[in-house]
Coordinates of C-alpha atoms in Angstrom, one line a residue:
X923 CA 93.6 253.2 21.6
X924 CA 92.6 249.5 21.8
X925 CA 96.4 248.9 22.0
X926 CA 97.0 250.7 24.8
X927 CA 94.1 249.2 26.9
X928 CA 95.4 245.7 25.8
X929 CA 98.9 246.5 27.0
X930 CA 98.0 247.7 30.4
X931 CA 95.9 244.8 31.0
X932 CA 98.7 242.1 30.5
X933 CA 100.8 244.4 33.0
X934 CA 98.3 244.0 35.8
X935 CA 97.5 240.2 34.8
X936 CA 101.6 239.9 35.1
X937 CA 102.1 241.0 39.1
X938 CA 101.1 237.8 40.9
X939 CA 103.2 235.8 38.7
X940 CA 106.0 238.0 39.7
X941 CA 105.5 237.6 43.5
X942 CA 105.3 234.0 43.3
X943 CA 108.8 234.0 41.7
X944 CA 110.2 236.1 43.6
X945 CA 108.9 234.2 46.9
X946 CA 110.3 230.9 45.7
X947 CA 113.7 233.0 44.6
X948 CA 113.8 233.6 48.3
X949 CA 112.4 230.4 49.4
X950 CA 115.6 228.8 47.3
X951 CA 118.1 231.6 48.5
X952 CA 120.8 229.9 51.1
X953 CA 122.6 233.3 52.0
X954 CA 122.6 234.5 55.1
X955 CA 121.6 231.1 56.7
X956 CA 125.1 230.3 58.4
X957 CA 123.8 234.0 60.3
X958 CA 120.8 232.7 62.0
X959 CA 122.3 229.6 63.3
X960 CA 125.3 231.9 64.5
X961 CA 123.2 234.1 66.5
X962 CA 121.6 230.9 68.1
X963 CA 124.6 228.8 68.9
X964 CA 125.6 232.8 70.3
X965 CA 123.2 232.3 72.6
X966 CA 124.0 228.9 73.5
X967 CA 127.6 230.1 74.3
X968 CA 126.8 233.2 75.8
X969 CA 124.6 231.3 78.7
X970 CA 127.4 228.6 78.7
X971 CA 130.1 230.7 79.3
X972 CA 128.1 233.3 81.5
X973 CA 127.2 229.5 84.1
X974 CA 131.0 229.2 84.4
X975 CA 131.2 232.4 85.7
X976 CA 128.5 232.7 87.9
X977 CA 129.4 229.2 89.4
X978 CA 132.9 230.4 90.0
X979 CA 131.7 233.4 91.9
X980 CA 129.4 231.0 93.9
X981 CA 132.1 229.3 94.7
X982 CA 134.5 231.8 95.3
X983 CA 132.5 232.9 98.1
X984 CA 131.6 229.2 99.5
X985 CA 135.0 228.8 100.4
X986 CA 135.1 232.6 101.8
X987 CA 132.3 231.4 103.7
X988 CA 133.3 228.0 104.8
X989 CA 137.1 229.4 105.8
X990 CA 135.4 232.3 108.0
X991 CA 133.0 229.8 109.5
X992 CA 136.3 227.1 110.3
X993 CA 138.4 229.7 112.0
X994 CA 135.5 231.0 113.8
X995 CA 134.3 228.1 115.9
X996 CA 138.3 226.7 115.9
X997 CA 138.8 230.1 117.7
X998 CA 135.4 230.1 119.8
X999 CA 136.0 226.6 120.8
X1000 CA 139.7 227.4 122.2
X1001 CA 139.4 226.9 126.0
X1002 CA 142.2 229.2 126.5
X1003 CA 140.2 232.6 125.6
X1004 CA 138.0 234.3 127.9
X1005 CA 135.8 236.2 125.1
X1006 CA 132.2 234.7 124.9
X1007 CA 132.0 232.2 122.4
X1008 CA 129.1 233.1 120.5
X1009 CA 130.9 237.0 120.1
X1010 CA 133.8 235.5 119.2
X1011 CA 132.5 234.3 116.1
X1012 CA 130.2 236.9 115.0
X1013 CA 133.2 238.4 115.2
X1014 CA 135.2 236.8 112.3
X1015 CA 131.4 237.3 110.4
X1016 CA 131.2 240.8 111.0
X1017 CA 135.0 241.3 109.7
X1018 CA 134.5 239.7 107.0
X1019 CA 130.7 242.0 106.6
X1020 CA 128.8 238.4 106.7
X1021 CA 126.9 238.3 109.9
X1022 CA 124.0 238.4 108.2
X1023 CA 124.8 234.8 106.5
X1024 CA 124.7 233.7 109.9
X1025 CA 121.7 230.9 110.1
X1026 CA 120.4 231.3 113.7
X1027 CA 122.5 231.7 116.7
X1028 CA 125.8 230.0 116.8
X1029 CA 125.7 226.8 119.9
X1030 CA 128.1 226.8 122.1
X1031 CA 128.2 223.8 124.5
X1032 CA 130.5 225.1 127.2
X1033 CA 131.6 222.6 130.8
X1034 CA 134.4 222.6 132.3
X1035 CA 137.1 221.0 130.3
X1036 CA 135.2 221.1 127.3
X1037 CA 133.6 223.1 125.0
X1038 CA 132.2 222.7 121.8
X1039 CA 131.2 225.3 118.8
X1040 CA 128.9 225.3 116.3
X1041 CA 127.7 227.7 113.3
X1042 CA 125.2 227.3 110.1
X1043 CA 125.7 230.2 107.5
X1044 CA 124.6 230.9 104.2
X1045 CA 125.2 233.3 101.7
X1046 CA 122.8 234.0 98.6
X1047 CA 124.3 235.2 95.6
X1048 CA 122.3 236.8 92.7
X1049 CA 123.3 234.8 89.3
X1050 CA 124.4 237.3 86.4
X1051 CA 123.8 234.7 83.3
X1052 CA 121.5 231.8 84.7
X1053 CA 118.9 234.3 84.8
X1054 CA 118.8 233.8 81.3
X1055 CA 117.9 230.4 82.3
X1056 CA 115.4 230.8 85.4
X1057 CA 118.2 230.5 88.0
X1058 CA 118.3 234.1 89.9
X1059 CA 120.2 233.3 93.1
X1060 CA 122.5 230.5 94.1
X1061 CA 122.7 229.6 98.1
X1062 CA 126.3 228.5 99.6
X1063 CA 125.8 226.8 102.5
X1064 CA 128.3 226.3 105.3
X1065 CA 128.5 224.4 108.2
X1066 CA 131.7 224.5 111.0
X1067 CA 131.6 222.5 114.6
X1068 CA 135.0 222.2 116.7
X1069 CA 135.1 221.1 120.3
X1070 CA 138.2 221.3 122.6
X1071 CA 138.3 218.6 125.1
X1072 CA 137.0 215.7 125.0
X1073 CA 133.3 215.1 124.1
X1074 CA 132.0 212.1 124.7
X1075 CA 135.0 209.6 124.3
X1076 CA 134.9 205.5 124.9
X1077 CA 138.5 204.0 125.1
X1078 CA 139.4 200.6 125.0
X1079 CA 143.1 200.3 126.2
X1080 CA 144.3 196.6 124.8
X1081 CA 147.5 195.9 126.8
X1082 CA 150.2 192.8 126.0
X1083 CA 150.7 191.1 129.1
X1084 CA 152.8 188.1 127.4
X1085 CA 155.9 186.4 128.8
X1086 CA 158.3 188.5 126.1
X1087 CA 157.0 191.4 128.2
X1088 CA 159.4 190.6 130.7
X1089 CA 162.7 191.2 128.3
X1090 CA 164.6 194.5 129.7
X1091 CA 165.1 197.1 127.0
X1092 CA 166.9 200.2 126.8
X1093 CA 164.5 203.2 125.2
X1094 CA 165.8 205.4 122.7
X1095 CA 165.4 208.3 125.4
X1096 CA 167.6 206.0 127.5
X1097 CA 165.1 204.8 129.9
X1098 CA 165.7 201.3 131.4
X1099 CA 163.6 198.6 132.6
X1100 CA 161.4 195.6 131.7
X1101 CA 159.1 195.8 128.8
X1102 CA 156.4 195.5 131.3
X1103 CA 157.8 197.9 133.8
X1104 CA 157.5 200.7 131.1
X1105 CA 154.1 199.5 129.8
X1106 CA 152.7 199.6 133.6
X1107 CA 154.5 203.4 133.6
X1108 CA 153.2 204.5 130.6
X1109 CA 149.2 203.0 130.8
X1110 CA 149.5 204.8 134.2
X1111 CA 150.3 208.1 132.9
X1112 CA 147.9 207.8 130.5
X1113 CA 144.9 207.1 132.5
X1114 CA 145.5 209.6 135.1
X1115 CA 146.2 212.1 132.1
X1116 CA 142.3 211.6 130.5
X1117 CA 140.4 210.8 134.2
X1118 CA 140.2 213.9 135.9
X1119 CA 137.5 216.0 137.2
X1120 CA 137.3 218.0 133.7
X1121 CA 135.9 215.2 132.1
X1122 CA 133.6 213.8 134.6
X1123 CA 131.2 211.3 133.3
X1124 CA 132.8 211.9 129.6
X1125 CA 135.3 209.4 129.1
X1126 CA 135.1 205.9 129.8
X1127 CA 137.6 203.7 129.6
X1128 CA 137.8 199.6 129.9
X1129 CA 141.1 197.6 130.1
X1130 CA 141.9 194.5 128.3
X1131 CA 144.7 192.3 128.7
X1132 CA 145.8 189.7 126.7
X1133 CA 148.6 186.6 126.6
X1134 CA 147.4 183.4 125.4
X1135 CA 144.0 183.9 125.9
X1136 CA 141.3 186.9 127.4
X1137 CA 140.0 186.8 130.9
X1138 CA 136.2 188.1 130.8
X1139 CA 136.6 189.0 134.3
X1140 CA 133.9 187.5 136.9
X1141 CA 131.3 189.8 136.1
X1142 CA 131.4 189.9 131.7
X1143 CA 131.5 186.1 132.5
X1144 CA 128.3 185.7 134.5
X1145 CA 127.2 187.9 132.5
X1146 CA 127.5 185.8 129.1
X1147 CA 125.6 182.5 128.1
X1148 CA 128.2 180.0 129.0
X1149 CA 128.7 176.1 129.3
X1150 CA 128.4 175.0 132.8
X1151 CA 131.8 175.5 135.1
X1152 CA 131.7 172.9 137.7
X1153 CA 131.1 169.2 137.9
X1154 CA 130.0 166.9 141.1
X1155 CA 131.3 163.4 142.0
X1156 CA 128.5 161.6 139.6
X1157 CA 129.6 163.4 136.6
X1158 CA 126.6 166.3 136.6
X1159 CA 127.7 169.4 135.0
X1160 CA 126.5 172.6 136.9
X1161 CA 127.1 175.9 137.2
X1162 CA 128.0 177.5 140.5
X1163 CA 126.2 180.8 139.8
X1164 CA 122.9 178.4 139.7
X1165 CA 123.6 177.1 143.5
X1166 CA 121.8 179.6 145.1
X1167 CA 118.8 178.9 143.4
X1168 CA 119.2 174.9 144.3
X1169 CA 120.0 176.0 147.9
X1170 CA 116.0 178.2 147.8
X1171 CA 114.7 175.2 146.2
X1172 CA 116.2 172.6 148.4
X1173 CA 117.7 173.9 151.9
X1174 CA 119.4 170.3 151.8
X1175 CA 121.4 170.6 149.6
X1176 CA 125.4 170.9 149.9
X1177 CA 127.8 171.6 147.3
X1178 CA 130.7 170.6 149.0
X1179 CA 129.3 167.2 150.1
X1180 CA 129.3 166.7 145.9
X1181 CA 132.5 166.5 145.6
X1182 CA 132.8 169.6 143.2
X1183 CA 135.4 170.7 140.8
X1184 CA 134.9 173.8 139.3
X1185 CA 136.8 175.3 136.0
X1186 CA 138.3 178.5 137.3
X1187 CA 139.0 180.0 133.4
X1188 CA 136.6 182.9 132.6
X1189 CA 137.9 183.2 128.9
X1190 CA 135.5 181.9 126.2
X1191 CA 135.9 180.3 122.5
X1192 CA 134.8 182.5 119.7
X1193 CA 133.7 181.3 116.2
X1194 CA 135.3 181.9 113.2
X1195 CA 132.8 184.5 112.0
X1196 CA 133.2 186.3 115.2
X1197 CA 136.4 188.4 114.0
X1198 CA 134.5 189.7 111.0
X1199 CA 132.4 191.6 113.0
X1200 CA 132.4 194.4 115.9
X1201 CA 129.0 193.0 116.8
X1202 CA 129.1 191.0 119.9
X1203 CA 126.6 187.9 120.2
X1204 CA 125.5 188.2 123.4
X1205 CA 122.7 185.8 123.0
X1206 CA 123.8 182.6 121.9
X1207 CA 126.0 180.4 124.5
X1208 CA 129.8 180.3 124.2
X1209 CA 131.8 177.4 125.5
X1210 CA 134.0 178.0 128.4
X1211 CA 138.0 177.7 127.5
X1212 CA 139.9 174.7 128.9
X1213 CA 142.2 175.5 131.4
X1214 CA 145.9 174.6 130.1
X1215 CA 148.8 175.6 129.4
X1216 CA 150.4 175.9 126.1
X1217 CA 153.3 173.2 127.1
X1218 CA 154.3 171.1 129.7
X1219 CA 157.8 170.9 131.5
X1220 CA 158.4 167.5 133.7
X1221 CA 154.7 166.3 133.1
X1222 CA 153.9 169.6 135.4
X1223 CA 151.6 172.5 133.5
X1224 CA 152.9 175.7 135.6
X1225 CA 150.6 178.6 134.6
X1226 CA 146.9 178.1 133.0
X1227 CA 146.2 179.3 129.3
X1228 CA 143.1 181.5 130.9
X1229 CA 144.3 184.1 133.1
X1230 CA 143.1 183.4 136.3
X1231 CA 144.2 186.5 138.8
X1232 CA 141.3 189.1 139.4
X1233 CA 143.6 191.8 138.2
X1234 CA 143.6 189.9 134.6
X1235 CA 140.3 189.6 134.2
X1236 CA 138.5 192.7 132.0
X1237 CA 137.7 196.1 133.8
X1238 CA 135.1 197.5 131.5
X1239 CA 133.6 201.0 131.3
X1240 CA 135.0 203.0 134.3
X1241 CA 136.1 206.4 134.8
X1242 CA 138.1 205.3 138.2
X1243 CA 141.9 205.9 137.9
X1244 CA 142.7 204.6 141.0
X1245 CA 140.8 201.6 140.0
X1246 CA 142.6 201.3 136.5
X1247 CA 146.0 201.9 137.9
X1248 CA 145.7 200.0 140.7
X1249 CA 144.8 196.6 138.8
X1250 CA 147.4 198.0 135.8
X1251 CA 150.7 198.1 138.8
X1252 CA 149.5 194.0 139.7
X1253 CA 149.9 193.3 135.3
X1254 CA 153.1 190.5 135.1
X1255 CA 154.4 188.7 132.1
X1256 CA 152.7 185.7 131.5
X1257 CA 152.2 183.3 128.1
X1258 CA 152.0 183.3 124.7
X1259 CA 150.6 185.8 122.3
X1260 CA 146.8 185.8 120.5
X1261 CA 146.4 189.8 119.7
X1262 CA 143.7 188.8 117.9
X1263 CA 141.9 188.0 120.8
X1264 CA 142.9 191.1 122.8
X1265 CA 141.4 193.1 119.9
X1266 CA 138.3 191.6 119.5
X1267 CA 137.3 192.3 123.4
X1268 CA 138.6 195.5 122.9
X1269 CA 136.3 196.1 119.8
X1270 CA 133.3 194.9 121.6
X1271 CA 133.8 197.1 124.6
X1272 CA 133.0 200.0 122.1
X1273 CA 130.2 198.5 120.0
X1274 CA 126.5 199.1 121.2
X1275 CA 126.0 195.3 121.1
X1276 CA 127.2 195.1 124.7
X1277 CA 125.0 197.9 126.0
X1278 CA 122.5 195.8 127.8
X1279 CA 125.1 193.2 128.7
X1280 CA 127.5 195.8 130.8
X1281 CA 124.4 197.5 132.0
X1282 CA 124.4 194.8 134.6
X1283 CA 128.0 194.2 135.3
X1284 CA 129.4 194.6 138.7
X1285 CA 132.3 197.8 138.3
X1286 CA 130.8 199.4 135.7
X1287 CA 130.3 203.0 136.8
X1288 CA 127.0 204.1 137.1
X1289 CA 127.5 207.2 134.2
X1290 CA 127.7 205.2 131.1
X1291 CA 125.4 201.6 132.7
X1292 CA 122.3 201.2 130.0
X1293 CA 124.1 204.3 127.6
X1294 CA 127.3 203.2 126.5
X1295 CA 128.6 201.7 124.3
X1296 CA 126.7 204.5 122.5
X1297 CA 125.7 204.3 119.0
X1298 CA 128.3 204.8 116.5
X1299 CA 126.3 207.8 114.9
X1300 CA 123.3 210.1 117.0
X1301 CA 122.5 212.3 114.6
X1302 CA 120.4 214.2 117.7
X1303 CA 123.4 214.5 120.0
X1304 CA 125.1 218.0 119.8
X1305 CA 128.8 216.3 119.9
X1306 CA 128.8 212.5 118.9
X1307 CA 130.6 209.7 121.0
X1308 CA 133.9 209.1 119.7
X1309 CA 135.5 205.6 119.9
X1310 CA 138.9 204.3 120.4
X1311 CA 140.7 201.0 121.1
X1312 CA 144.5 201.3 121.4
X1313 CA 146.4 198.2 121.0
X1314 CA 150.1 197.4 121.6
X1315 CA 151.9 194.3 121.3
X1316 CA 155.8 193.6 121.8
X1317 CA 155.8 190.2 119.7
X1318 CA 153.4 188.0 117.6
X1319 CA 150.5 185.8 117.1
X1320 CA 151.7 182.5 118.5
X1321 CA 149.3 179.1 117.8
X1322 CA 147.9 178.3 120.8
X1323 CA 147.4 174.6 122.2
X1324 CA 144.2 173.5 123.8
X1325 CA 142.2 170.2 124.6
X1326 CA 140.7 167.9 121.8
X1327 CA 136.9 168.7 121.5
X1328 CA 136.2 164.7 122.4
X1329 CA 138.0 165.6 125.4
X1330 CA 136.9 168.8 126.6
X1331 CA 133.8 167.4 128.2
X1332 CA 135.5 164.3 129.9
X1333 CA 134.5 165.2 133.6
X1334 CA 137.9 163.2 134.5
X1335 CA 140.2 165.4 132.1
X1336 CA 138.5 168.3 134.0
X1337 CA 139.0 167.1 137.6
X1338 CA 142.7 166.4 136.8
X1339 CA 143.2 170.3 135.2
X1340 CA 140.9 172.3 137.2
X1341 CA 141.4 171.0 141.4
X1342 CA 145.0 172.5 141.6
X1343 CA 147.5 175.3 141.0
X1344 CA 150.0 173.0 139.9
X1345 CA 148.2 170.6 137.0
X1346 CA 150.4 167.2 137.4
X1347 CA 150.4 164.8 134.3
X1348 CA 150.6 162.0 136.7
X1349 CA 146.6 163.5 138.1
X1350 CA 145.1 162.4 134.8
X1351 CA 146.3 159.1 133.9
X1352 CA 145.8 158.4 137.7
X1353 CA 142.3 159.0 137.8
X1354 CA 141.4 157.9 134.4
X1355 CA 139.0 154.8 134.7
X1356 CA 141.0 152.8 132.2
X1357 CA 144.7 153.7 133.6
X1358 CA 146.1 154.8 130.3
X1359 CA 149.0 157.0 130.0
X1360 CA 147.9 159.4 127.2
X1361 CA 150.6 161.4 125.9
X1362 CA 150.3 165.3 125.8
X1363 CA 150.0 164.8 121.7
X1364 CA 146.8 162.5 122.1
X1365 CA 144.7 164.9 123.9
X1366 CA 145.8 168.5 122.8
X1367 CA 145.9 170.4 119.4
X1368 CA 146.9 173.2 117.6
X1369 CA 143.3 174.3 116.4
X1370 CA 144.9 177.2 114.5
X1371 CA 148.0 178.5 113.2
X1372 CA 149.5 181.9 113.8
X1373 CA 148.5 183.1 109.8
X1374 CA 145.0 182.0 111.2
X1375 CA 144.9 184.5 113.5
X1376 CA 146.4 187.1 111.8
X1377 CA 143.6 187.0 109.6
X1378 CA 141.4 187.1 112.1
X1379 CA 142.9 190.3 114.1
X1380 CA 143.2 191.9 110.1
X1381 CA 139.3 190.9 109.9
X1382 CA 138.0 192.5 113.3
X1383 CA 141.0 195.7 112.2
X1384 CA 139.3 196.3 109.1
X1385 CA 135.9 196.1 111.1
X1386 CA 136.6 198.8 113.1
X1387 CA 138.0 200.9 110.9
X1388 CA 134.6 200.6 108.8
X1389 CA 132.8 201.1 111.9
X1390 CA 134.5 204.5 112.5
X1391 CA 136.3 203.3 115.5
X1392 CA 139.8 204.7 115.5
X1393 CA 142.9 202.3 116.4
X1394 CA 145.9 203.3 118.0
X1395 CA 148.3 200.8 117.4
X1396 CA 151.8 200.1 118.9
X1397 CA 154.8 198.0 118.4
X1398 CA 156.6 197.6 121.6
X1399 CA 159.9 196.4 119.9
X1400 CA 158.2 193.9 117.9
X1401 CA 159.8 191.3 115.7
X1402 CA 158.7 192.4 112.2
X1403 CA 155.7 190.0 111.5
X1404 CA 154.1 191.4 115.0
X1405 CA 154.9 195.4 113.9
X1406 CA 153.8 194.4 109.9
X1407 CA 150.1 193.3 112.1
X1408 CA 150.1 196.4 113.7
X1409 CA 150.8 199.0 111.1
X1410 CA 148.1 196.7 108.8
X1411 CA 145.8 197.3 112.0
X1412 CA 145.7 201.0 112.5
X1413 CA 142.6 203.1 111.3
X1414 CA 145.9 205.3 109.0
X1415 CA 149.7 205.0 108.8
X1416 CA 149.3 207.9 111.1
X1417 CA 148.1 206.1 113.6
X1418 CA 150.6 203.1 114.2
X1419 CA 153.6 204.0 116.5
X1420 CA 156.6 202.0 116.7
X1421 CA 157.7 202.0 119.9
X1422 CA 161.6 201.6 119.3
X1423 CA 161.8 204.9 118.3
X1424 CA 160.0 206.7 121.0
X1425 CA 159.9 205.8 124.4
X1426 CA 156.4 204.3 125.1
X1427 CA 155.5 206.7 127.9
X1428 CA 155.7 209.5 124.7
X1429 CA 153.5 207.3 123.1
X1430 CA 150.9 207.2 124.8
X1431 CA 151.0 210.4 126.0
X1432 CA 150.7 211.3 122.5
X1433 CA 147.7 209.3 122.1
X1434 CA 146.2 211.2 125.1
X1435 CA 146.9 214.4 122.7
X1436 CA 145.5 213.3 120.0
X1437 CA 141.9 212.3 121.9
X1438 CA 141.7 215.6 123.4
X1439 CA 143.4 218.0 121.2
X1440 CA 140.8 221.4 119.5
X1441 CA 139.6 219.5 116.8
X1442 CA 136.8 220.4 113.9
X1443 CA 134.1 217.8 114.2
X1444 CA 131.4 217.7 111.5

């Protein structure tokens, strides 16, 4: 009997000892645990895996989207169909059953000439495995503009008007002629083919041309901060845009009586730093360029370095083609070669810097005085202003030849060089105080050499380009330095045109082509 109760009692006293083993057994067991991480790294892969798919479905249906969107405002924009725009491309939506991704109203800008398309869209798309994650929908956006036309376009045409220019070629289309013959053909052609009454008031174009030097024209001049241009009998230098003022101030006074010789060049001396930039300084005060020629034949200088003719001078911002083709029939061979000065004008003639400085120019037209050169980028404007300089050349840089500093300011190397369209050697040692005979070598330089300025024009090319303006460039049969500039110089390969191989009156129509041509425009 005792035995019994004894035996059950060591039994019950037993159990918790039995429950702690078996915990630790279980505590110590390692089965199984390859399972658990399993099923977490399952997880892991299963929301992995389940992204890729859900991003390739969002963007399966972005490029649905975006392609719809392209063709629809390429389509809407086209000038030739008489659908309305805005139904034009809720029709490509609607066959493709996204008109509802439509964001708004699709703009259409529509003038005569031009016309201008755009659409916002987006498409949600409910995620099937980054829910697991938080992420229920993805949004693909898409946003199309094209215009047809022109928009708002500034040109800067950048013409070669050096002595090569009058070498006659024979085209590859067999056409005949002067190098500048066909240049003044095809600049014509080209002008009369953007300026017409389509594109009132939306292209502007200003015409540079360029041998040894660039002729500011009378008004860019006046304009500008300059050195004074004229100096009287007692050695004062003036300038003659100041002699009204000193006629109001004293009704005595008489330029003439002076004796007065004034420099007739309207070209200017840029810095070094100058062709790094697109920015034009119109603050600071540039030093007006001698007047001389780059050699001498019988102690006689024939033509001046600065182009002196009206017609040479710059014509900036004008939509007048009688005006442009006018002054482009007068162009005639004339010096050397310095395309890198031709290309910084025609830079600056697109750059905002000049804004204030052409609002106040005599022949600028009215439409673009105080607004262009526009900014390179409006994010407010529906279409922005798109800018272009063309540039053609037939040869090379060539080092030009100019007056010693210490003698640039010598009022009696000026009265020999500046009184005359003929500039006699004789004139200067004549009227020099001392009656020495200075050879051409002791007052004249070469203040550069033609690598110089080829890194120059590459600096002011590379510039642009970083600016967003696009260059046009052409090789007119030039030697293979001049054509190596120019392809270097273009905004793409695309973009430089060699002149041998196409007649240039192709060329430049196929510029015109490019500037108007149905284009997307984001």
């Amino acid at each position: 009997m005792m035995k019994r109760q004894t035996s059950v009692h060591s039994s019950d006293n037993d159990k918790p000892s039995l429950r702690v083993r078996y915990l630790r057994q279980f505590g110590r067991d390692e089965e199984g645990g390859v399972i658990v991480l399993t099923i977490l790294l399952l997880v892991v892969m299963l929301v992995m895996g389940g992204m890729a798919v859900d991003f390739m479905r969002f963007e399966s249906r972005r490029v649905v989207l975006q392609n719809v969107s392209d063709r629809a405002v390429l389509a809407a924009a086209e000038l030739d169909q008489r659908v309305d725009s805005k139904e034009v491309v809720l029709g490509y939506f609607r066959s493709e059953n996204l008109e509802d991704a439509i964001v708004g109203e699709p703009v259409v800008n529509d003038k005569p000439g031009d016309r201008s398309v755009r659409v916002e869209s987006q498409l949600d798309l409910n995620t099937l495995y980054l829910r697991l994650i938080g992420i229920d929908e993805l949004s693909a956006p898409a946003l199309s503009a094209a215009i047809e036309g022109t928009g708002n376009i500034e040109i800067s045409m950048v013409l070669d008007i050096s002595g090569s220019m009058g070498t006659t070629v024979t085209q590859e289309n067999g056409t005949t002629g002067t190098r500048m013959s066909l240049l003044r053909t095809a600049a014509t052609n080209f002008v009369t083919e953007l300026l017409i009454p389509e594109y009132r008031d939306e292209i502007s174009i200003s015409l540079v041309t360029y041998s040894a030097n660039v002729s500011a024209g009378e008004g860019i001049y006046r304009a500008l901060n300059t050195t004074p241009d004229t100096i009287l009998a007692d050695d004062t230098l003036i300038d003659t845009s100041d002699v009204p003022a000193l006629e109001e101030a004293d009704p005595s006074f008489d330029l003439e009586a002076l004796d007065p010789v004034t420099n007739p060049s309207r070209c200017i001396e840029f810095a070094p730093a100058d062709f790094a930039t697109t920015t034009f300084d119109t603050q600071r005060q540039y030093q007006q360029s001698a007047r001389l020629d780059h050699s001498n034949t019988a102690n006689q200088f024939t033509k001046p370095r600065c182009p002196e003719e009206d017609f040479q001078g710059i014509v900036p911002l004008t939509q007048d083609p009688g005006l442009l083709t006018a002054t482009i029939a007068q162009l005639e061979p004339t010096l050397t070669t310095s395309i890198h000065l031709g290309m910084k004008w025609g830079v600056s003639l697109v750059d905002p810097s000049m804004r204030n400085l052409l609002a106040g120019v005599e022949g600028v037209d009215p439409a673009f005085a105080g607004t262009r050169p526009a900014e390179y980028t409006d994010n407010n404007a529906a279409i922005d202003t798109k800018k272009y300089v063309i540039l053609m050349t037939d040869g090379q840089n060539v080092r030009g030849r100019r007056i010693k500093d210490e003698y640039y300011d010598d009022p009696y190397w000026r009265r020999a060089f500046t009184n005359h369209p003929y500039y006699h050697w004789s004139w200067y040692v004549n009227d020099h105080p001392q009656g020495e005979s200075p050879s051409l070598n002791d007052v004249t330089e070469y203040p550069n050499s033609a690598a110089q300025q080829d890194t120059w024009l590459q600096q002011t090319c590379n510039a642009a380009r970083d600016a967003g303006i696009v260059v046009f460039t052409i090789s007119m049969g030039a030697p293979e330095a001049g054509a190596r500039q120019m392809r270097q110089c273009a905004y793409t390969e695309s973009y430089f045109f060699d002149a041998e191989d196409e007649a240039i009156e192709d060329v430049f129509s196929s510029i015109a082509k490019q500037i108007t041509d149905l284009r997307l425009n984001l």
